[in-house]
Short mmCIF file of C-alpha atoms in Angstrom, two decimals:
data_model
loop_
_atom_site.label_atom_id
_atom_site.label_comp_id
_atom_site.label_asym_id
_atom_site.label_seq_id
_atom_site.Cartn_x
_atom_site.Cartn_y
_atom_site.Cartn_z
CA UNK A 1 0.00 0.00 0.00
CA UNK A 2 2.47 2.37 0.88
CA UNK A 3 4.25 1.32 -2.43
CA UNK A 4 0.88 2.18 -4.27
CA UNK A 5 0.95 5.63 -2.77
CA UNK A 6 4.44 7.02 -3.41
CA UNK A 7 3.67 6.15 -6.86
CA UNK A 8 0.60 8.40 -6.60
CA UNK A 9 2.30 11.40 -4.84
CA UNK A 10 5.22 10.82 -7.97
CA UNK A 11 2.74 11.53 -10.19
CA UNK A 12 1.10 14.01 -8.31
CA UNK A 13 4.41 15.92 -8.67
CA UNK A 14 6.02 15.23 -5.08
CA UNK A 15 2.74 16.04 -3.15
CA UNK A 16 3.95 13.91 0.52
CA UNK A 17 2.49 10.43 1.09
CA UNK A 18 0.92 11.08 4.10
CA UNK A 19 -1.03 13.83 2.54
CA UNK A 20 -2.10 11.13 -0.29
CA UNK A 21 -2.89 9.18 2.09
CA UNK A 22 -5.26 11.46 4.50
CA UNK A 23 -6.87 12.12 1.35
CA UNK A 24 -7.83 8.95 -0.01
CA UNK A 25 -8.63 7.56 3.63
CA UNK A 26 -9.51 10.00 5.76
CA UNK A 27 -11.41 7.85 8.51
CA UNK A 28 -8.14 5.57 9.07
CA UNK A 29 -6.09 8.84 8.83
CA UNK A 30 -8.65 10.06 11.83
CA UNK A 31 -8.20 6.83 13.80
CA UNK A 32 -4.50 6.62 13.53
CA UNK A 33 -3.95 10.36 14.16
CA UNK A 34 -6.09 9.81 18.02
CA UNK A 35 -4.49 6.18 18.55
CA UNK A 36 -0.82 8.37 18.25
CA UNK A 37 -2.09 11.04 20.55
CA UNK A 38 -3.81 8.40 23.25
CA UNK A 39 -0.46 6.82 23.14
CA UNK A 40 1.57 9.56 23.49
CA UNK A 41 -0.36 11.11 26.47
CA UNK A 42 0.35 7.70 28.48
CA UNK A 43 4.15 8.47 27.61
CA UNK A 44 3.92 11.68 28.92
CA UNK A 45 2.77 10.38 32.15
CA UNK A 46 5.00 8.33 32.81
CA UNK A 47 4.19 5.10 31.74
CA UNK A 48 5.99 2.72 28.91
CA UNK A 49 4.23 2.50 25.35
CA UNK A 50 5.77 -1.10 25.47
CA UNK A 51 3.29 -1.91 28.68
CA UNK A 52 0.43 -0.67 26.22
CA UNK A 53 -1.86 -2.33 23.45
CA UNK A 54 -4.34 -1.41 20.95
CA UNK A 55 -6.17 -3.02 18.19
CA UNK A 56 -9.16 -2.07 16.58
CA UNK A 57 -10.45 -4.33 13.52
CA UNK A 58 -13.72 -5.38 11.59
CA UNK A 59 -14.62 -8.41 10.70
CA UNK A 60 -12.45 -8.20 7.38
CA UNK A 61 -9.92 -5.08 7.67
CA UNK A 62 -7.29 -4.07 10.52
CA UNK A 63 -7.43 -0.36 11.32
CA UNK A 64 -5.16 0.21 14.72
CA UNK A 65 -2.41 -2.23 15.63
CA UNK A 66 0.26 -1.32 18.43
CA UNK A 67 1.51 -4.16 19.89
CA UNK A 68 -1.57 -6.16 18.62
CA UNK A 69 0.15 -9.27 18.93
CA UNK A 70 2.03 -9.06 22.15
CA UNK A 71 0.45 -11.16 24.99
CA UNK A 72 0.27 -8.04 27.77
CA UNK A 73 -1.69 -8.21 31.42
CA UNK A 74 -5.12 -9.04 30.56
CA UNK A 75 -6.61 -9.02 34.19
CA UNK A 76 -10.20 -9.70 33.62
CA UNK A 77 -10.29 -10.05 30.09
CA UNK A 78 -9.31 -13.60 31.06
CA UNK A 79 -13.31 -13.95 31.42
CA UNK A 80 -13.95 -13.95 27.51
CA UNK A 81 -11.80 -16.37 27.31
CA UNK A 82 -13.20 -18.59 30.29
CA UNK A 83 -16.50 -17.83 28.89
CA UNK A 84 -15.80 -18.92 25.14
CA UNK A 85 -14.10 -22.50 26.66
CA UNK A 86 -17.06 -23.29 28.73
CA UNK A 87 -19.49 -22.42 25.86
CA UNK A 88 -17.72 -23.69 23.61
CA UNK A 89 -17.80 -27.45 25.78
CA UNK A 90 -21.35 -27.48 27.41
CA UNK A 91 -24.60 -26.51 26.27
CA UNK A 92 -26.18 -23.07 27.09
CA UNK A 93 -28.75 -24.30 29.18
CA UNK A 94 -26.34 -26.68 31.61
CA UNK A 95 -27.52 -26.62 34.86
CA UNK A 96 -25.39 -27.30 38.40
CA UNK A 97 -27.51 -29.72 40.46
CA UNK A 98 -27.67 -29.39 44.10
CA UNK A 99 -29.79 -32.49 45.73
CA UNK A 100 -31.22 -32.36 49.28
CA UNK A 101 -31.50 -35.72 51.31
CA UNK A 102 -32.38 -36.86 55.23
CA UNK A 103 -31.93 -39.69 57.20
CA UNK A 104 -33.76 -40.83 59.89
CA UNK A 105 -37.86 -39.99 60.31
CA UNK A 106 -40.34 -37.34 59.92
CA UNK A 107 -43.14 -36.83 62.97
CA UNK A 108 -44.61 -33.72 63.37
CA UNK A 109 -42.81 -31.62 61.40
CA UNK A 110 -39.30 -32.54 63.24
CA UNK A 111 -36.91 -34.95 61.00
CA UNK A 112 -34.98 -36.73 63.35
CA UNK A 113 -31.81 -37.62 61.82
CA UNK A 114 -29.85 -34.99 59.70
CA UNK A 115 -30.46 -33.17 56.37
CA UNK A 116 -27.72 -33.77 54.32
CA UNK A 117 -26.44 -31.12 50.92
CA UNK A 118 -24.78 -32.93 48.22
CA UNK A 119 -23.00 -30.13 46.36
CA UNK A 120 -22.99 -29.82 42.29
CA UNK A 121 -20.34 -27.03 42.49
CA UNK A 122 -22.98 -24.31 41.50
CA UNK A 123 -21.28 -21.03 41.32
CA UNK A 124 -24.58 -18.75 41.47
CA UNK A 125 -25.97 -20.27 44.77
CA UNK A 126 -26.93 -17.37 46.81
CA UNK A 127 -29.25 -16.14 49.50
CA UNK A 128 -32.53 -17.16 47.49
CA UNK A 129 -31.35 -20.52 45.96
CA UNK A 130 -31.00 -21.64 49.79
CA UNK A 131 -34.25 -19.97 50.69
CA UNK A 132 -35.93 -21.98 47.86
CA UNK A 133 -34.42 -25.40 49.14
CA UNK A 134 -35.81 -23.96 52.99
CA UNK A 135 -39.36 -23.38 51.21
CA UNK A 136 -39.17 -26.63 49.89
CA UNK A 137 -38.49 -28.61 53.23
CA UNK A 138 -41.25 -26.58 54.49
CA UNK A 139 -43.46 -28.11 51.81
CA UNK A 140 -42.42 -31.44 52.62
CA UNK A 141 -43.89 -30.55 56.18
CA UNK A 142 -40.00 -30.74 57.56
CA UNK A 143 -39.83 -28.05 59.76
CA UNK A 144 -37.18 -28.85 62.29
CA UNK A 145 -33.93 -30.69 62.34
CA UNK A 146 -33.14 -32.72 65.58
CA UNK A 147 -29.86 -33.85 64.05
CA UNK A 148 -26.81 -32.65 61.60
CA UNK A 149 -26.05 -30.58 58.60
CA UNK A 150 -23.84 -33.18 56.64
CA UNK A 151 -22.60 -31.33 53.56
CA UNK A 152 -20.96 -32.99 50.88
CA UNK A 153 -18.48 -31.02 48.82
CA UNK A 154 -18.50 -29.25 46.51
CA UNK A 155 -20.59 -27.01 47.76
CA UNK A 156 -20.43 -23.07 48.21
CA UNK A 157 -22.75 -20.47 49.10
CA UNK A 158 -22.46 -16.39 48.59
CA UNK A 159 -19.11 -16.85 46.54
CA UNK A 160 -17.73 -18.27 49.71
CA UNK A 161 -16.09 -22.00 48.27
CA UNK A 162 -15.01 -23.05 51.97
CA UNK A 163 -17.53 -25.71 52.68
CA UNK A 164 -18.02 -24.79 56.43
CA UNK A 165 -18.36 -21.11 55.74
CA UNK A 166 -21.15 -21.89 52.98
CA UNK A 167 -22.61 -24.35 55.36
CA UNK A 168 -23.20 -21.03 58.23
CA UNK A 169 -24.58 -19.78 55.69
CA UNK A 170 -26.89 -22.31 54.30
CA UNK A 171 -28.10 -22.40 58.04
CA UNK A 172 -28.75 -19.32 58.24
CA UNK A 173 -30.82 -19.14 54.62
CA UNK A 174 -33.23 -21.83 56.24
CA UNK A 175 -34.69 -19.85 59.22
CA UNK A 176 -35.85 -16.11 58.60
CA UNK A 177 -35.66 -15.23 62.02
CA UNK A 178 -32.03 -15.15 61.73
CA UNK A 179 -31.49 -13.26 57.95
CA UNK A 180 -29.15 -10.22 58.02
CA UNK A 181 -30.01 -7.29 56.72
CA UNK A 182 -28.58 -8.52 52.33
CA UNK A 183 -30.60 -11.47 52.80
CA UNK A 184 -33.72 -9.75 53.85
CA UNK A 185 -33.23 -7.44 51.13
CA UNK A 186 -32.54 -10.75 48.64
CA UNK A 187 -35.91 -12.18 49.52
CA UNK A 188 -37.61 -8.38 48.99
CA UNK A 189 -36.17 -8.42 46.00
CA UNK A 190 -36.79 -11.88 44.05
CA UNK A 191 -38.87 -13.87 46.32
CA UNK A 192 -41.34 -11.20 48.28
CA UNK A 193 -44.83 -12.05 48.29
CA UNK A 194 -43.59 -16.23 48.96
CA UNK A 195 -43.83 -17.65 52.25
CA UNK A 196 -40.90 -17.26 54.65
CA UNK A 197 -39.00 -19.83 55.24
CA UNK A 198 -38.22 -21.37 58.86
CA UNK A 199 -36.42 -24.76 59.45
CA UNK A 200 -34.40 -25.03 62.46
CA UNK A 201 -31.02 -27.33 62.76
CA UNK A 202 -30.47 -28.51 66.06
CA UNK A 203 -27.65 -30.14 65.61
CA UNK A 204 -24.02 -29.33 64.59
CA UNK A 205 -21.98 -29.21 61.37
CA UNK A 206 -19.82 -32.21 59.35
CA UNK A 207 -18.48 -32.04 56.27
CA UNK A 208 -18.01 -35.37 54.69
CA UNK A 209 -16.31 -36.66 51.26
CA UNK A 210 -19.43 -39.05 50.40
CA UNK A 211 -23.19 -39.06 51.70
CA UNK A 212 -24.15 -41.08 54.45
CA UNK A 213 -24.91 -44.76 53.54
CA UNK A 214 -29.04 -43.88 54.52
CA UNK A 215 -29.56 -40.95 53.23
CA UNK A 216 -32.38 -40.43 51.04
CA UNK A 217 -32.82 -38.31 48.19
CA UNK A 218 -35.63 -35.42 48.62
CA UNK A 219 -34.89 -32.50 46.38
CA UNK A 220 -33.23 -31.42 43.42
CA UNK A 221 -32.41 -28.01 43.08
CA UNK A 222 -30.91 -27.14 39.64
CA UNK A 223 -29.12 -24.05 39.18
CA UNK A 224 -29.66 -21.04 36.81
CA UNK A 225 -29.04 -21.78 33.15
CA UNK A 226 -24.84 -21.61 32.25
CA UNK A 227 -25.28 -18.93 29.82
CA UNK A 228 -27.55 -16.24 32.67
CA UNK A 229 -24.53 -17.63 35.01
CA UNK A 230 -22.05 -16.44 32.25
CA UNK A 231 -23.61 -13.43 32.01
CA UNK A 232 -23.36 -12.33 35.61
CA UNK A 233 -19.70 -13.28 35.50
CA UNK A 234 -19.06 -10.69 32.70
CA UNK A 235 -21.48 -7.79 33.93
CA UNK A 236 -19.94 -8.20 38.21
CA UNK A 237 -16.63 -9.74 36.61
CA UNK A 238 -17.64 -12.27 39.59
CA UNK A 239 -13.91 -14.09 39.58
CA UNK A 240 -15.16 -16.72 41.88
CA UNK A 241 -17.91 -17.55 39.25
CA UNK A 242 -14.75 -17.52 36.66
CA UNK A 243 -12.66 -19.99 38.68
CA UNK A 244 -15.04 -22.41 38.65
CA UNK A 245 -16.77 -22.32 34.98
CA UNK A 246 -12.58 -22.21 34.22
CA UNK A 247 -12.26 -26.12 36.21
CA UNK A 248 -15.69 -26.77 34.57
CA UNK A 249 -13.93 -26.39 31.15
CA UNK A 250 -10.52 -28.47 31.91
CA UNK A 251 -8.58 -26.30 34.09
CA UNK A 252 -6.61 -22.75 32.67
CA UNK A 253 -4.17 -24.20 30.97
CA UNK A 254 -7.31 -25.60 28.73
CA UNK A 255 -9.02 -22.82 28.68
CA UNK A 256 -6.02 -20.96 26.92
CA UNK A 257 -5.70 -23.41 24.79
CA UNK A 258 -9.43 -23.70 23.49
CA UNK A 259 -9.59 -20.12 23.36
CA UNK A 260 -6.22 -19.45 21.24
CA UNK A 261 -7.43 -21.72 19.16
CA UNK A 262 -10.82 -20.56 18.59
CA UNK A 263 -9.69 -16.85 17.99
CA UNK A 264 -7.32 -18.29 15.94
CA UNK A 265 -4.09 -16.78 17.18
CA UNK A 266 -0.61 -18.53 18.30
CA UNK A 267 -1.02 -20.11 21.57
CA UNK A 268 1.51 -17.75 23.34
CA UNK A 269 -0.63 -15.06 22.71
CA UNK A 270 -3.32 -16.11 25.43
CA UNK A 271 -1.17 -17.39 28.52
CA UNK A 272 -3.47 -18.19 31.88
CA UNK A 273 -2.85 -19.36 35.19
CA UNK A 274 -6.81 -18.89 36.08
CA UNK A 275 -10.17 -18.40 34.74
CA UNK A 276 -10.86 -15.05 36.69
CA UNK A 277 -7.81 -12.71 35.44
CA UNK A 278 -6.08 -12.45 39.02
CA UNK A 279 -2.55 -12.01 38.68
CA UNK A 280 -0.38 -10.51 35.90
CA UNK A 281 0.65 -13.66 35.04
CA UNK A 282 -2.64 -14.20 33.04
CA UNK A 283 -1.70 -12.75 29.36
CA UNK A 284 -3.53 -12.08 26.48
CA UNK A 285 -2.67 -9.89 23.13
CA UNK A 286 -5.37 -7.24 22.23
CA UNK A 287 -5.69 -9.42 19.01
CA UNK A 288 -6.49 -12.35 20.54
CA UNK A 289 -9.22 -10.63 22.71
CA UNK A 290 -11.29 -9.27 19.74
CA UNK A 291 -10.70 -12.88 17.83
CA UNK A 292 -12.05 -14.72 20.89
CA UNK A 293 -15.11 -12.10 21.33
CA UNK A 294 -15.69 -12.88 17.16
CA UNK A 295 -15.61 -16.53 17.86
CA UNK A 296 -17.96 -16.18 20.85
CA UNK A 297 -20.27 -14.11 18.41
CA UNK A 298 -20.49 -17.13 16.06
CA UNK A 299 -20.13 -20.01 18.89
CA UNK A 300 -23.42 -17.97 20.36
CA UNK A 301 -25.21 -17.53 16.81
CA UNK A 302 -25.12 -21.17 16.18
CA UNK A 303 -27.39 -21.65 18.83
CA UNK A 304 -29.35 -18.86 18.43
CA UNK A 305 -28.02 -16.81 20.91
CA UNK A 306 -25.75 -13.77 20.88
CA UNK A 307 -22.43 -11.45 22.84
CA UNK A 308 -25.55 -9.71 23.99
CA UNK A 309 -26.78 -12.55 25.72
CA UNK A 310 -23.63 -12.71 27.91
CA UNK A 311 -21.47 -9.36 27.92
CA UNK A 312 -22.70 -5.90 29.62
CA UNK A 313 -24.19 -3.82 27.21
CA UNK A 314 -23.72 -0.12 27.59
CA UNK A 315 -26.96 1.81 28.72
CA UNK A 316 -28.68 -1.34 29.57
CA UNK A 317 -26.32 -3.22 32.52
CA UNK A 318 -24.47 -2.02 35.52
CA UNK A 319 -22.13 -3.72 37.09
CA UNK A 320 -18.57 -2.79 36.07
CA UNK A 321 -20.27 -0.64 33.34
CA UNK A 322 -20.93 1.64 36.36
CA UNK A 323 -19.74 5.22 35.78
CA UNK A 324 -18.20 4.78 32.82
CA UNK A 325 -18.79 7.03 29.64
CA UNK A 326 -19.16 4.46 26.53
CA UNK A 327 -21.68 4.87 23.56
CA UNK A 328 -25.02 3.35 23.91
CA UNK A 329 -25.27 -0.66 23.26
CA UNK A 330 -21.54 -0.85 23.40
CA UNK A 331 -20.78 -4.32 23.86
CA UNK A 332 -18.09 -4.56 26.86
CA UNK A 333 -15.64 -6.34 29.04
CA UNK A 334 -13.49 -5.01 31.30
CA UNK A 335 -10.12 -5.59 33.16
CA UNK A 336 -8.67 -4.13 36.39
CA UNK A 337 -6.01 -4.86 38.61
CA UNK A 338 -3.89 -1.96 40.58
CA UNK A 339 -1.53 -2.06 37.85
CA UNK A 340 -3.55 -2.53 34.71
CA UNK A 341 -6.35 -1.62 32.84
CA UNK A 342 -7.97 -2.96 29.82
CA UNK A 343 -10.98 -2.79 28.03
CA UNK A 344 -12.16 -5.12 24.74
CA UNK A 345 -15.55 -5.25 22.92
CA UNK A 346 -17.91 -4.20 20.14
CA UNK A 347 -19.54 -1.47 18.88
CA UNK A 348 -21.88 -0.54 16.00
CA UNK A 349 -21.23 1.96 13.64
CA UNK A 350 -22.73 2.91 10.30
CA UNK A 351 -19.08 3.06 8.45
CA UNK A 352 -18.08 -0.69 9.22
CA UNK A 353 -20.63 -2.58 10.60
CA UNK A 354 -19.49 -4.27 13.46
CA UNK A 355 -15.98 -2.98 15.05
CA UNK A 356 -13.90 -4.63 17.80
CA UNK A 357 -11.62 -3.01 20.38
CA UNK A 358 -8.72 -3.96 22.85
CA UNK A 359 -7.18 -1.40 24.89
CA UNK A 360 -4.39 -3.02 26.87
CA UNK A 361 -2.93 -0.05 29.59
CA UNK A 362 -0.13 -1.21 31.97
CA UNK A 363 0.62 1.22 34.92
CA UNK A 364 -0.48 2.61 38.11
CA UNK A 365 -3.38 5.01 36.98
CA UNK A 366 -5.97 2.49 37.00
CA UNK A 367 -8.85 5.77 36.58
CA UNK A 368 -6.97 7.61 34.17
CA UNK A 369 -6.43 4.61 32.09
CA UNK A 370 -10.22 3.89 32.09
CA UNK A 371 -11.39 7.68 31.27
CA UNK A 372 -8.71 7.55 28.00
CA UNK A 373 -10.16 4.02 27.43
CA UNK A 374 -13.94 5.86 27.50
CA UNK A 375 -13.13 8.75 25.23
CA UNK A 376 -10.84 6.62 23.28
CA UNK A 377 -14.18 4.58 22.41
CA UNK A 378 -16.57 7.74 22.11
CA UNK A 379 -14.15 8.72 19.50
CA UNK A 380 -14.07 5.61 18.07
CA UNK A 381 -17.86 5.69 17.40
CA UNK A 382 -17.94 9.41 16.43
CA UNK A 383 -15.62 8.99 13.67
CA UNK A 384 -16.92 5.47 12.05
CA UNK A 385 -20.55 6.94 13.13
CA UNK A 386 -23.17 5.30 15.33
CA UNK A 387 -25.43 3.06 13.45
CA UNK A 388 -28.79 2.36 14.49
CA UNK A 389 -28.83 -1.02 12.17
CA UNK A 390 -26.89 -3.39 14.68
CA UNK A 391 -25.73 -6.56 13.91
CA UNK A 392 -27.01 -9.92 15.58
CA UNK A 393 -24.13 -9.31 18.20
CA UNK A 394 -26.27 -6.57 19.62
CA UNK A 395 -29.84 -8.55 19.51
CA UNK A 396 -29.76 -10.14 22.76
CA UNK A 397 -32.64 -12.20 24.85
CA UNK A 398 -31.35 -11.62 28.50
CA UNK A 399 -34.19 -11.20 31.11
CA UNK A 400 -33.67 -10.53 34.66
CA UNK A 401 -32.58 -13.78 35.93
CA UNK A 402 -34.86 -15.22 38.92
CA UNK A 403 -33.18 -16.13 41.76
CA UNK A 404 -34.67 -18.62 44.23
CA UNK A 405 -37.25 -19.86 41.18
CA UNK A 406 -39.21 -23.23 42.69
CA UNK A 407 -39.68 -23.96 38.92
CA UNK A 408 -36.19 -25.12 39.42
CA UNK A 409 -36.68 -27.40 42.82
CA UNK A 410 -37.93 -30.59 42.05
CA UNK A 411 -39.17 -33.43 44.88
CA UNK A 412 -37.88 -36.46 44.50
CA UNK A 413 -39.59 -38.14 47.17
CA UNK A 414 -41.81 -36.91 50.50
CA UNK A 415 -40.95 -38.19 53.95
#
């Protein structure tokens, strides 16, 4: 190309190639001209244009490239590629199972023997998942428990994955005289209007590698489906979620390697020790992160489902999206750690359709970095213009997810 256009500015009688060039494409001219200046105001600050990265494509044509292809600090940019493995593996509507079980007998209302919790690693299992199990119980006419809470890893409640802390918990889900003030507002929130639960456990806790010999089955609680638990992951950036979807999939090292080889890049360009994006030692090139969020696009569209259904959305989700400045239905993740920043999705725009970004910023200005990530993306949209045509990445089917659903408990046998 730049061949091409010293052979125009010859004939042109020595008008500069540069100046050929901002004529014939003004828009990339634009882009490049801003991508120099955002670089060069990091540089002024301080901070090393080799700890930076940028790429901005379509889905056919490369318009910004600095350090594209250098694996940098991806913090939680990690979760696109976490969430592309476990897609990519299991079907969208996978579902954790929890099951419920008792020993001993029922008389008036009072089990006496234990209730026991056979964990189905679950990642979303929060205050109104437990509630719904306690409603359940109730249902079943149990109402008391003379004996034990035997939980049977793994099992974790609130994000917390230590089995005896998520059994306190769990405990304290089953009797509403003893909810703090989050779980009072949970049940307000998703389960008001449905009867509050009280179940008592007399006994102590054990935690146990297999179910007792006697137990028997009662409920089945199944989780949310994987794709509304994928979603939360990216709109909190939830890294406990992360870890576990990541071991769900085979473990980091298989996530990177599913993920490199879905966005089709080398394999060092995507380098993970997790699935959440703690530590710098999880690495990822600003290339790779717009080919994995194309791959998840088409991964997603095959089954009639979209990077709306599972990314933040600018102007519709909070979350991390939380006071920042990005152009309506900007498709988003973002990255943070106390040393980096970083910021990858999609936006529509009337000159090229669909465009993907990766800003990569390494340095200790993690709110500067994100308000030159913001305006670096307004521009971005001002200059290739907003479209109001989106693409299928944009037409998502998310609904508020409901927590604590009984559609979701099923009885497997009464006392």
């Amino acid at each position: 190309m730049l061949d091409l256009l010293a052979i125009i500015a010859w004939y042109a009688g020595g008008v500069g190639v540069e100046h050929i060039r901002s004529v014939l494409f003004p828009t990339e001219v634009a882009l490049q001209q801003y991508s120099d200046r955002y670089l060069q105001g990091i540089a002024q600050q301080g901070f090393p244009i080799t700890d930076q990265g940028v790429w901005v494509q379509t889905a056919h044509q490369l318009l910004i490239d600095h350090q594209g292809d250098r694996p940098l600090p991806a913090a939680s940019i990690t979760k696109v590629a976490t969430s592309l493995a476990v897609l990519a593996n299991h079907p969208p509507d996978y579902q954790f199972v929890t099951r419920i079980g008792t020993t001993g007998t029922l008389s008036n209302g009072t089990l006496n023997g234990d209730l026991v919790v056979i964990g189905g690693n679950d990642p979303l299992f929060v205050w109104e998942e437990a509630m719904a199990i306690a409603q359940g119980l109730n249902r079943l006419g149990i109402r008391r428990i003379n004996g034990n809470l035997v939980i049977v890893p793994p099992f974790s409640m609130n994000f917390y994955p230590e089995p005896s802390t998520a059994a306190d918990l769990f405990k304290i889900a089953l009797d509403h005289q003893r909810w703090p003030a989050d779980a009072q507002a949970a049940y307000k929130a998703h389960l008001h209007g449905q009867p509050r639960p009280q179940l008592a456990i007399a006994g102590t806790t054990r935690i146990q590698a297999s179910p007792p010999a006697n137990v028997t089955l009662r409920l089945e609680h199944r989780s949310l489906p994987l794709l509304e638990i994928v979603r939360q992951m990216n709109i909190y950036s939830n890294n406990d979620i992360a870890d576990t979807l990541a071991k769900l999939a085979g473990g980091a090292a298989t996530v990177a390697q599913i993920a490199a080889a879905k966005a089709q890049v080398p394999p060092q360009e995507i380098q993970l020790i997790n699935g959440s994006g703690l530590g710098v030692e999880n690495r990822i090139s600003p290339r790779a992160a717009c080919g994995m969020l194309f791959s998840l696009q088409q991964e997603l569209a095959a089954k009639n489902y979209s990077l709306a259904d599972i990314l933040p959305m600018a102007g519709r989700d909070g979350g991390t999206l939380e006071n920042r400045q990005l152009p309506a239905a900007t498709l988003i993740k973002t990255g943070s750690l106390w040393n980096v920043s970083a910021l990858a999705g999609v936006l529509p725009t009337a000159k090229y359709g669909t465009v993907c970004f990766a800003l990569f910023n390494g340095g200790g200005n993690l709110w500067g970095f994100r308000h030159g990530q913001d305006r670096y993306v307004q521009h971005l949209s001002q200059t290739l213009q907003p479209s109001q045509e989106r693409g299928a990445e944009f037409q998502g089917h998310a609904v508020p997810p409901r927590f604590g659903d009984p559609q979701r408990i099923q009885v497997i046998a009464a006392p």
